[in-house]
């Protein structure tokens, strides 16, 4: 016999007993305990049998046997009142008809009151028992919940009733003064966000849970700032959609990420504008297996391109994004191409076969220290690979070409940044004589991308430290992968040709502060529990990244997060000559390559040691 069948049988049996007791008690109370005459016994038997049958069927019809009563609330109480009211009236009418004798109205009222009291009392007594029986917090982490609204109370309930929960709710924090100093689920609302530090210290809080899925990100960032001053580990409920879809459970609570610290609102994309230039078009994404390229594919897929061509050099990453897209978008026409953008003939074959109308060029070598050690590979991929793809876009009449660039291309101090700047310069020259609209989109560090500092910090914290920071004054701009890609796609929609779009990266972040925040939010104290060490500025790195070159002005667009750097005037003949010198330098040593890069991009700056090597 299954658990549900046993449970249903027990509940029906209890209700049948309750109804029998209720009807009998009503008769005894009504007649004052006097021995009943045979006629009254007959009516009592009929009334009891009919009431038991009707009430059982009625309770089943009102779905009261499907409720989990240790979560019972006013909703369940109202359902019981409705069910008992309806079934008692029906039983009273049927009994009067069957026996041919009207059951006294006071007797009906007394039976109704007794049945309602017993049915409701038994069920809520079970809830009280569960509350007290399972209220064992021994060995559990003490949790402070920020937000005493629907989401916060749901989380608190689950913590209280789930024996396997590693946390036990202790109190709430809420800015609503109408809730402060009151109790929710028997837990005190300690005060507003300004009381977080005091609550953590006085209540010995181990973990703080932010249960405010609909609050603006800037408010979340401010709340996190209050929490950082404590030693409690910080967690958060992801988003309002999880609450709406009923996904708010202990398992959905996650650690606070760096994007929560940034305090920026989500990008609002002009969906109609994107749909117009993507829908029913063949779209080629190079570097489709990478962090940016794969996210481009995910966000382009819903706009129903005629065909989405995924081009990449690594077969595993291309296979992974292809499988994901086919699963989520079974009707999407996805084509996969394994190719190296340095292979010009192969790229020409791809363009000839697919004739892409839109190209998003995300393929690149981007790791700064690695490219310092391997400058020839950076040049071959980021310069001549980009040239191959751009030339093919021009030759095969692609409508739009968007180059994914970087803030490291501005007054570069690295080989990687310099090669990306040359890529920008080349497509600007090509745009002047091509029917294709060429544009570049420039942004800073992307949270969670391969090689990003954040996963490295998290792993170092997990291992117990130390967390390595290059320099105490190192500052960087940060964006999340989805918001960066949304702005890239949006920039492609408004491109007229020749622009270098600059994305609004918000306020720059000091890497040292970022490391300290991550340590604190993991429940540790920087310098005490987790050490911070300095590894020194690596070759090619700058302390502060710039977004514009000196010759580029800044113009706004209709999108409040995208700006345009004024296209620089670049002589095509001179650039092609410099590229030919750069190509010849590939067969020589690294000093020759750096010298050729310097001639092509005069703003390229070396460290002192590198300057001496190049001048030798």
XYZ file of C-alpha atoms in Angstrom:
616
model
C 0.000 0.000 0.000
C 1.453 3.362 -1.035
C 2.127 6.216 1.385
C -0.521 8.470 -0.223
C -3.184 5.739 -0.010
C -2.378 5.078 3.659
C -2.458 8.801 4.400
C -5.819 9.245 2.661
C -7.328 6.256 4.503
C -6.205 7.596 7.882
C -7.516 11.117 7.187
C -10.909 9.807 5.996
C -11.161 7.540 9.039
C -10.405 10.464 11.392
C -12.983 12.680 9.653
C -15.639 9.940 9.824
C -15.020 9.624 13.557
C -15.124 13.432 13.987
C -18.461 13.720 12.157
C -19.962 10.850 14.187
C -18.837 12.452 17.449
C -20.051 15.870 16.281
C -23.573 14.674 15.428
C -23.907 12.533 18.579
C -22.638 15.362 20.801
C -25.152 17.729 19.206
C -28.028 15.377 20.031
C -26.836 14.865 23.587
C -26.407 18.599 24.159
C -29.753 19.431 22.530
C -31.767 16.896 24.538
C -29.847 17.531 27.761
C -28.576 13.976 28.131
C -32.077 12.507 28.609
C -32.446 8.919 27.354
C -33.564 9.212 23.760
C -36.808 7.582 22.590
C -36.581 5.069 19.750
C -37.742 7.625 17.160
C -34.895 9.955 18.094
C -32.413 7.100 17.891
C -33.587 6.379 14.354
C -33.145 10.002 13.303
C -29.742 10.106 15.028
C -28.576 7.011 13.114
C -29.806 8.396 9.787
C -28.322 11.845 10.425
C -24.988 10.311 11.467
C -24.747 8.005 8.440
C -25.731 10.709 5.942
C -23.408 13.288 7.566
C -20.447 10.886 7.550
C -20.961 10.089 3.851
C -21.678 13.642 2.694
C -18.908 15.223 4.776
C -16.297 12.709 3.585
C -17.240 13.245 -0.059
C -17.366 17.005 0.501
C -13.923 17.152 2.107
C -12.545 15.166 -0.815
C -14.302 17.477 -3.276
C -12.822 20.551 -1.601
C -9.365 18.877 -1.955
C -8.726 19.050 1.797
C -7.056 15.644 1.708
C -4.405 17.049 -0.690
C -3.134 19.678 1.771
C 0.122 19.422 3.730
C -1.141 20.467 7.127
C 2.134 21.389 8.786
C 2.141 24.360 6.361
C -1.523 25.175 7.079
C -2.566 28.830 7.132
C -5.709 30.986 6.851
C -6.326 29.616 3.348
C -6.744 26.092 4.688
C -8.968 27.366 7.525
C -11.321 29.083 5.050
C -11.490 25.881 2.990
C -12.499 23.876 6.086
C -15.219 26.423 6.938
C -16.618 26.243 3.386
C -16.531 22.439 3.263
C -18.159 21.935 6.687
C -20.822 24.578 6.005
C -21.858 23.083 2.671
C -21.772 19.439 3.807
C -23.670 20.110 7.073
C -26.484 21.891 5.183
C -26.726 19.092 2.615
C -26.721 16.441 5.389
C -29.442 18.317 7.290
C -31.668 18.552 4.186
C -31.148 14.903 3.192
C -31.833 13.641 6.726
C -35.053 15.674 6.939
C -36.209 14.246 3.607
C -35.233 10.626 4.327
C -36.734 10.481 7.851
C -39.736 12.650 6.998
C -39.069 14.653 10.137
C -37.367 18.055 10.208
C -34.103 18.016 12.142
C -34.266 20.931 14.644
C -32.294 24.024 13.511
C -30.444 24.378 16.871
C -29.300 20.779 16.484
C -27.941 21.623 13.002
C -26.051 24.624 14.425
C -24.592 22.608 17.294
C -23.428 19.785 15.015
C -21.895 22.332 12.623
C -19.985 24.041 15.446
C -18.727 20.761 16.910
C -17.593 19.305 13.551
C -15.892 22.576 12.531
C -14.097 22.857 15.866
C -12.874 19.252 15.787
C -11.853 19.210 12.104
C -10.001 22.510 12.307
C -8.587 21.767 15.728
C -7.143 18.367 14.799
C -5.443 19.734 11.686
C -3.945 22.813 13.313
C -2.953 20.778 16.367
C -0.806 18.715 13.950
C 0.842 21.898 12.716
C 1.581 23.051 16.275
C 3.047 19.637 17.026
C 5.247 19.800 13.912
C 6.379 23.313 14.811
C 7.492 22.272 18.276
C 8.777 18.787 17.406
C 10.983 19.848 14.520
C 12.206 23.030 16.137
C 15.624 21.607 16.839
C 18.413 23.951 15.820
C 21.298 22.088 17.428
C 24.333 22.149 15.145
C 22.671 24.389 12.559
C 24.019 27.704 11.340
C 22.096 30.710 12.619
C 20.589 32.689 9.737
C 19.470 36.318 9.541
C 16.946 36.854 6.741
C 16.858 40.278 5.099
C 13.305 40.847 3.906
C 10.246 39.841 5.924
C 7.996 39.689 2.868
C 6.627 36.723 0.933
C 10.019 35.454 -0.190
C 11.645 35.790 3.228
C 8.791 34.010 5.024
C 8.842 31.165 2.484
C 12.547 30.637 3.111
C 12.081 30.849 6.886
C 9.269 28.271 6.756
C 11.348 25.806 4.785
C 14.302 26.215 7.122
C 12.075 25.605 10.154
C 10.387 22.479 8.802
C 13.204 20.896 6.801
C 15.261 18.757 9.183
C 18.057 18.511 6.608
C 18.425 22.287 6.320
C 21.898 23.373 7.426
C 20.510 26.730 8.601
C 17.958 27.826 11.206
C 16.219 31.223 10.959
C 16.823 33.486 13.945
C 15.443 36.902 12.944
C 14.420 39.163 10.090
C 15.702 42.537 8.893
C 13.211 44.754 7.052
C 13.164 48.467 6.201
C 9.364 48.596 6.586
C 8.858 50.356 9.944
C 5.391 48.767 10.227
C 7.055 45.349 10.619
C 9.924 46.326 12.882
C 9.812 45.109 16.511
C 7.014 42.684 15.581
C 7.241 38.940 14.888
C 6.849 36.940 11.677
C 6.550 33.154 12.065
C 7.569 33.634 15.669
C 10.825 35.348 14.639
C 11.545 38.989 15.529
C 11.931 41.700 12.892
C 15.082 43.203 14.411
C 15.084 46.484 12.503
C 16.124 48.069 9.199
C 19.311 47.575 7.167
C 21.214 49.889 9.513
C 20.758 47.243 12.237
C 22.397 44.403 10.265
C 25.775 44.680 11.989
C 24.213 44.911 15.449
C 21.908 41.937 14.780
C 24.777 39.753 13.553
C 26.827 40.496 16.671
C 24.049 40.213 19.273
C 22.336 37.159 17.778
C 25.568 35.298 16.857
C 24.552 35.090 13.197
C 26.544 32.744 10.960
C 24.851 33.446 7.620
C 22.866 36.337 6.134
C 20.288 35.618 3.434
C 19.076 38.464 1.211
C 15.487 37.528 0.320
C 14.594 40.571 -1.797
C 14.260 39.228 -5.357
C 12.340 42.259 -6.681
C 14.525 45.012 -5.186
C 16.684 47.188 -7.467
C 20.293 46.093 -7.844
C 21.626 49.367 -6.456
C 19.669 48.703 -3.239
C 21.053 45.157 -3.098
C 24.536 46.613 -3.484
C 23.908 49.000 -0.573
C 22.612 46.156 1.613
C 25.690 44.092 0.731
C 27.857 47.032 1.838
C 26.246 46.818 5.310
C 26.796 43.052 5.373
C 30.475 43.311 4.417
C 31.274 44.854 7.786
C 30.188 41.630 9.512
C 31.840 38.218 9.700
C 28.697 36.404 8.528
C 28.671 34.600 5.199
C 26.297 36.201 2.702
C 23.784 34.459 0.433
C 21.018 35.705 -1.845
C 17.783 34.651 -3.528
C 18.469 34.916 -7.290
C 15.519 36.758 -8.879
C 11.791 37.472 -8.766
C 11.134 34.907 -11.529
C 12.171 32.109 -9.161
C 9.597 33.311 -6.633
C 6.845 33.490 -9.264
C 7.669 30.008 -10.574
C 7.718 28.550 -7.067
C 11.430 27.801 -7.137
C 12.258 29.560 -3.883
C 13.766 26.779 -1.810
C 16.846 26.405 0.312
C 18.565 24.778 -2.672
C 18.001 27.914 -4.771
C 19.860 30.164 -2.323
C 23.250 30.995 -3.794
C 26.383 32.790 -2.672
C 26.637 36.482 -3.484
C 28.562 37.047 -6.704
C 30.601 40.009 -7.864
C 27.787 41.141 -10.169
C 25.665 41.689 -7.065
C 28.382 44.015 -5.777
C 28.433 46.121 -8.949
C 24.915 47.404 -8.267
C 24.022 47.990 -11.926
C 20.569 47.403 -13.327
C 20.067 44.919 -16.163
C 20.412 46.119 -19.728
C 17.099 46.926 -21.431
C 17.424 45.828 -25.035
C 15.476 47.179 -28.006
C 14.089 43.785 -28.972
C 12.207 45.092 -31.988
C 15.316 46.718 -33.457
C 17.310 43.527 -32.996
C 14.587 41.342 -34.480
C 14.518 43.458 -37.621
C 18.192 43.017 -38.432
C 18.618 39.402 -37.258
C 15.374 37.675 -38.218
C 15.583 35.509 -41.341
C 19.284 36.362 -41.784
C 22.279 34.036 -41.963
C 24.445 34.914 -38.972
C 28.069 33.827 -38.549
C 29.699 33.903 -35.104
C 33.449 33.302 -35.002
C 34.910 32.060 -31.744
C 31.455 30.603 -31.076
C 32.760 28.226 -28.416
C 34.277 30.953 -26.243
C 32.710 32.850 -23.357
C 31.527 35.805 -25.461
C 30.904 33.842 -28.663
C 28.731 31.194 -27.010
C 26.667 33.847 -25.206
C 26.218 35.667 -28.521
C 24.762 32.467 -29.955
C 22.418 32.032 -26.986
C 21.080 35.563 -27.266
C 20.809 35.605 -31.070
C 18.900 32.308 -31.242
C 15.528 33.655 -29.953
C 15.436 36.277 -32.737
C 14.900 33.538 -35.306
C 17.842 33.889 -37.676
C 17.448 31.941 -40.914
C 20.675 30.120 -40.096
C 23.181 30.414 -37.256
C 26.705 29.362 -38.224
C 29.005 28.507 -35.315
C 32.664 28.791 -36.268
C 35.410 27.809 -33.882
C 38.822 26.197 -33.654
C 38.125 23.942 -30.644
C 35.798 21.042 -31.422
C 34.730 20.381 -27.822
C 33.494 23.907 -27.136
C 31.668 24.090 -30.488
C 30.047 20.724 -29.822
C 28.877 21.943 -26.398
C 27.198 25.143 -27.635
C 25.671 23.310 -30.613
C 24.116 20.687 -28.302
C 22.758 23.410 -26.008
C 21.187 25.364 -28.878
C 19.604 22.284 -30.445
C 18.085 21.367 -27.087
C 16.705 24.838 -26.306
C 15.820 25.841 -29.881
C 14.941 22.665 -31.805
C 13.559 24.636 -34.760
C 16.720 26.721 -35.192
C 18.878 25.959 -38.222
C 22.332 25.540 -36.657
C 25.467 24.860 -38.688
C 28.848 24.100 -37.132
C 32.202 24.834 -38.728
C 35.582 23.828 -37.352
C 38.075 26.279 -38.827
C 41.063 28.445 -37.991
C 40.577 32.125 -38.901
C 44.290 32.252 -39.803
C 43.550 29.889 -42.695
C 42.403 32.357 -45.368
C 41.382 29.726 -47.930
C 39.245 27.901 -45.369
C 37.512 31.141 -44.326
C 36.817 31.983 -47.987
C 35.248 28.535 -48.417
C 32.995 29.113 -45.399
C 31.824 32.508 -46.713
C 31.256 31.096 -50.182
C 29.128 28.263 -48.790
C 27.014 30.166 -46.259
C 27.068 33.802 -47.523
C 26.517 35.249 -44.026
C 24.627 38.546 -43.875
C 25.753 39.283 -40.304
C 29.146 38.481 -38.812
C 30.062 38.752 -35.130
C 33.818 38.314 -34.894
C 34.622 37.084 -31.361
C 37.555 34.791 -32.194
C 40.734 36.109 -30.591
C 43.694 35.365 -28.369
C 42.952 37.513 -25.305
C 45.192 36.384 -22.413
C 47.604 39.273 -21.850
C 50.607 37.527 -20.196
C 50.423 34.555 -22.590
C 50.443 36.831 -25.613
C 53.450 38.707 -24.188
C 55.295 35.390 -24.307
C 53.896 34.481 -27.734
C 53.580 37.742 -29.728
C 53.705 36.029 -33.116
C 50.576 34.012 -32.297
C 48.758 37.144 -31.154
C 49.608 38.878 -34.413
C 48.660 35.920 -36.602
C 45.310 35.445 -34.894
C 44.186 38.891 -33.780
C 45.548 40.861 -36.737
C 45.723 38.602 -39.774
C 42.919 36.304 -38.643
C 40.685 39.365 -38.234
C 41.871 40.657 -41.616
C 40.912 37.345 -43.256
C 37.386 37.384 -41.840
C 36.884 41.101 -42.570
C 38.156 40.783 -46.149
C 35.782 37.890 -46.771
C 32.887 39.871 -45.316
C 33.689 42.647 -47.798
C 34.188 40.315 -50.758
C 31.009 38.279 -50.140
C 28.826 41.341 -49.463
C 28.063 40.792 -45.782
C 25.644 43.445 -44.542
C 27.170 44.040 -41.097
C 30.411 43.039 -39.406
C 30.868 43.557 -35.662
C 34.337 43.124 -34.131
C 34.537 42.294 -30.430
C 37.343 44.489 -29.100
C 38.705 45.485 -25.695
C 39.599 48.519 -23.597
C 43.168 47.174 -23.678
C 43.329 48.409 -27.287
C 43.441 52.012 -26.020
C 47.000 53.318 -25.646
C 48.083 49.689 -25.369
C 50.892 48.439 -23.175
C 50.454 44.810 -24.196
C 50.876 42.801 -27.376
C 47.300 41.594 -27.071
C 45.892 45.114 -26.746
C 48.005 46.346 -29.664
C 46.854 43.553 -31.972
C 43.222 44.304 -31.101
C 43.810 47.983 -31.872
C 45.199 47.059 -35.276
C 42.060 44.992 -35.874
C 39.950 48.084 -35.110
C 42.062 50.217 -37.425
C 41.791 47.725 -40.275
C 38.013 47.419 -40.258
C 37.711 51.230 -40.083
C 39.847 51.502 -43.219
C 37.880 48.737 -44.931
C 34.582 50.400 -44.036
C 35.513 53.509 -46.011
C 35.486 51.596 -49.318
C 33.078 48.730 -48.623
C 29.320 48.263 -48.840
C 29.546 46.286 -45.602
C 28.964 48.178 -42.352
C 32.033 47.508 -40.221
C 32.003 48.411 -36.519
C 33.891 47.474 -33.360
C 32.570 47.177 -29.818
C 35.023 47.892 -27.028
C 34.527 46.833 -23.407
C 36.537 45.808 -20.363
C 36.801 42.689 -18.249
C 33.924 40.242 -18.363
C 32.929 38.505 -15.151
C 33.055 34.750 -15.406
C 34.850 34.606 -18.748
C 37.728 32.210 -19.240
C 40.828 33.599 -17.584
C 38.808 36.081 -15.502
C 40.222 36.992 -12.109
C 36.987 36.172 -10.241
C 37.015 32.351 -10.650
C 40.682 32.443 -9.690
C 39.952 34.366 -6.486
C 37.082 32.012 -5.568
C 39.279 28.954 -6.044
C 42.038 30.495 -3.924
C 39.525 31.268 -1.150
C 38.176 27.705 -1.346
C 41.729 26.387 -0.932
C 42.283 28.589 2.126
C 44.376 31.282 0.429
C 46.415 33.221 -0.144
C 44.514 35.351 -2.648
C 46.998 36.825 -5.110
C 46.519 40.410 -6.331
C 48.936 41.867 -8.848
C 49.101 45.386 -7.365
C 47.207 47.245 -4.589
C 46.290 50.063 -7.007
C 45.172 47.873 -9.924
C 41.772 49.104 -11.225
C 39.492 47.484 -13.816
C 36.084 47.912 -15.441
C 33.771 44.911 -15.173
C 30.629 43.665 -16.901
C 28.687 40.432 -16.804
C 28.818 38.264 -19.932
C 25.059 38.537 -20.702
C 24.928 42.337 -20.411
C 28.101 42.784 -22.487
C 26.679 40.572 -25.238
C 23.290 42.318 -25.201
C 25.058 45.621 -25.766
C 27.187 44.102 -28.541
C 24.055 42.931 -30.373
C 22.399 46.302 -29.787
C 25.460 48.123 -31.124
C 25.251 46.010 -34.279
C 21.674 47.202 -34.756
C 22.577 50.919 -34.641
C 25.881 50.690 -36.546
C 26.170 52.953 -39.588
C 29.725 51.869 -40.351
C 33.191 52.799 -39.110
C 32.270 53.300 -35.445
C 34.073 52.075 -32.391
C 31.315 51.607 -29.858
C 32.246 52.015 -26.204
C 30.056 50.299 -23.631
C 29.192 51.986 -20.354
C 31.062 49.844 -17.853
C 29.850 51.680 -14.769
C 32.369 52.662 -12.110
C 35.832 51.065 -12.214
C 36.604 48.624 -9.402
C 39.844 48.309 -7.456
C 40.969 44.680 -7.682
C 42.204 44.692 -4.077
C 38.747 45.789 -2.857
C 37.192 43.092 -5.018
C 39.389 40.440 -3.419
C 38.577 41.682 0.095
C 34.838 41.712 -0.658
C 34.912 38.142 -1.963
C 36.789 36.987 1.130
C 34.324 38.706 3.490
C 31.296 37.448 1.602
C 32.685 33.933 1.948
C 32.573 34.338 5.723
C 36.271 35.062 6.297
C 38.303 38.057 7.411
C 40.944 39.367 4.950
C 44.418 39.250 6.443
C 43.326 37.014 9.326
C 41.553 33.966 7.901
C 42.658 34.458 4.280
C 45.901 36.212 3.415
C 46.295 38.564 0.439
C 49.619 38.544 -1.377
C 50.904 40.740 -4.212
C 52.416 39.092 -7.262
C 53.418 42.277 -9.095
C 52.175 43.763 -12.360
C 52.558 41.181 -15.095
C 54.117 41.961 -18.491
C 51.784 44.046 -20.651
C 49.386 45.009 -17.853
C 48.323 48.542 -16.913
C 47.147 49.729 -13.511
C 44.180 51.505 -15.090
C 42.458 50.687 -18.381
C 41.179 53.444 -20.689
C 38.162 53.325 -22.987
C 39.098 55.966 -25.588
C 42.212 57.020 -27.466
C 43.203 60.689 -27.442
C 41.897 61.288 -30.956
C 38.508 59.715 -30.276
C 35.719 61.934 -29.023
C 32.639 60.516 -27.353
C 29.139 60.775 -28.783
C 25.963 59.393 -27.278
C 23.532 57.042 -29.002
C 19.831 56.381 -28.493
C 20.885 53.605 -26.118
C 21.942 54.986 -22.719
C 24.633 52.353 -22.213
C 26.367 52.665 -25.608
C 28.619 55.517 -26.774
C 30.495 56.089 -30.016
C 34.144 56.910 -30.303
C 34.633 59.203 -33.296
C 36.157 57.181 -36.183
C 39.853 57.946 -36.517
C 41.258 58.994 -39.895
C 43.566 56.148 -40.908
C 45.372 56.015 -44.237
C 44.699 52.651 -45.862
C 47.887 52.636 -47.942
C 50.050 53.352 -44.902
C 48.260 50.734 -42.813
C 48.670 48.064 -45.499
C 52.374 48.927 -45.717
C 52.738 48.573 -41.931
C 50.881 45.261 -42.044
C 53.280 43.962 -44.671
C 56.207 44.849 -42.390
C 54.439 43.175 -39.500
C 53.908 40.036 -41.568
C 57.597 39.917 -42.462
C 58.513 40.296 -38.781
C 56.629 37.101 -37.937
C 59.537 35.006 -39.115
C 61.956 36.851 -36.814
C 62.375 37.197 -33.051
C 59.987 38.841 -30.613
C 61.890 42.153 -30.629
C 61.245 42.598 -34.330
C 57.558 41.857 -33.845
C 57.288 44.444 -31.057
C 59.143 46.991 -33.176
C 56.698 46.415 -36.062
C 53.732 46.700 -33.661
C 55.120 50.007 -32.375
C 55.431 51.352 -35.921
C 51.847 50.357 -36.673
C 50.391 51.664 -33.390
C 52.603 54.556 -32.181
C 50.740 54.728 -28.843
C 51.930 51.197 -27.996
C 54.026 51.510 -24.792
C 56.485 49.007 -23.338
C 57.963 48.535 -19.921
C 61.526 49.825 -19.514
C 62.988 46.371 -19.932
C 61.025 45.755 -23.133
C 62.020 49.169 -24.525
C 65.673 48.280 -24.105
C 65.173 44.901 -25.797
C 63.440 46.502 -28.777
C 66.034 49.246 -29.156
C 68.946 46.775 -29.143
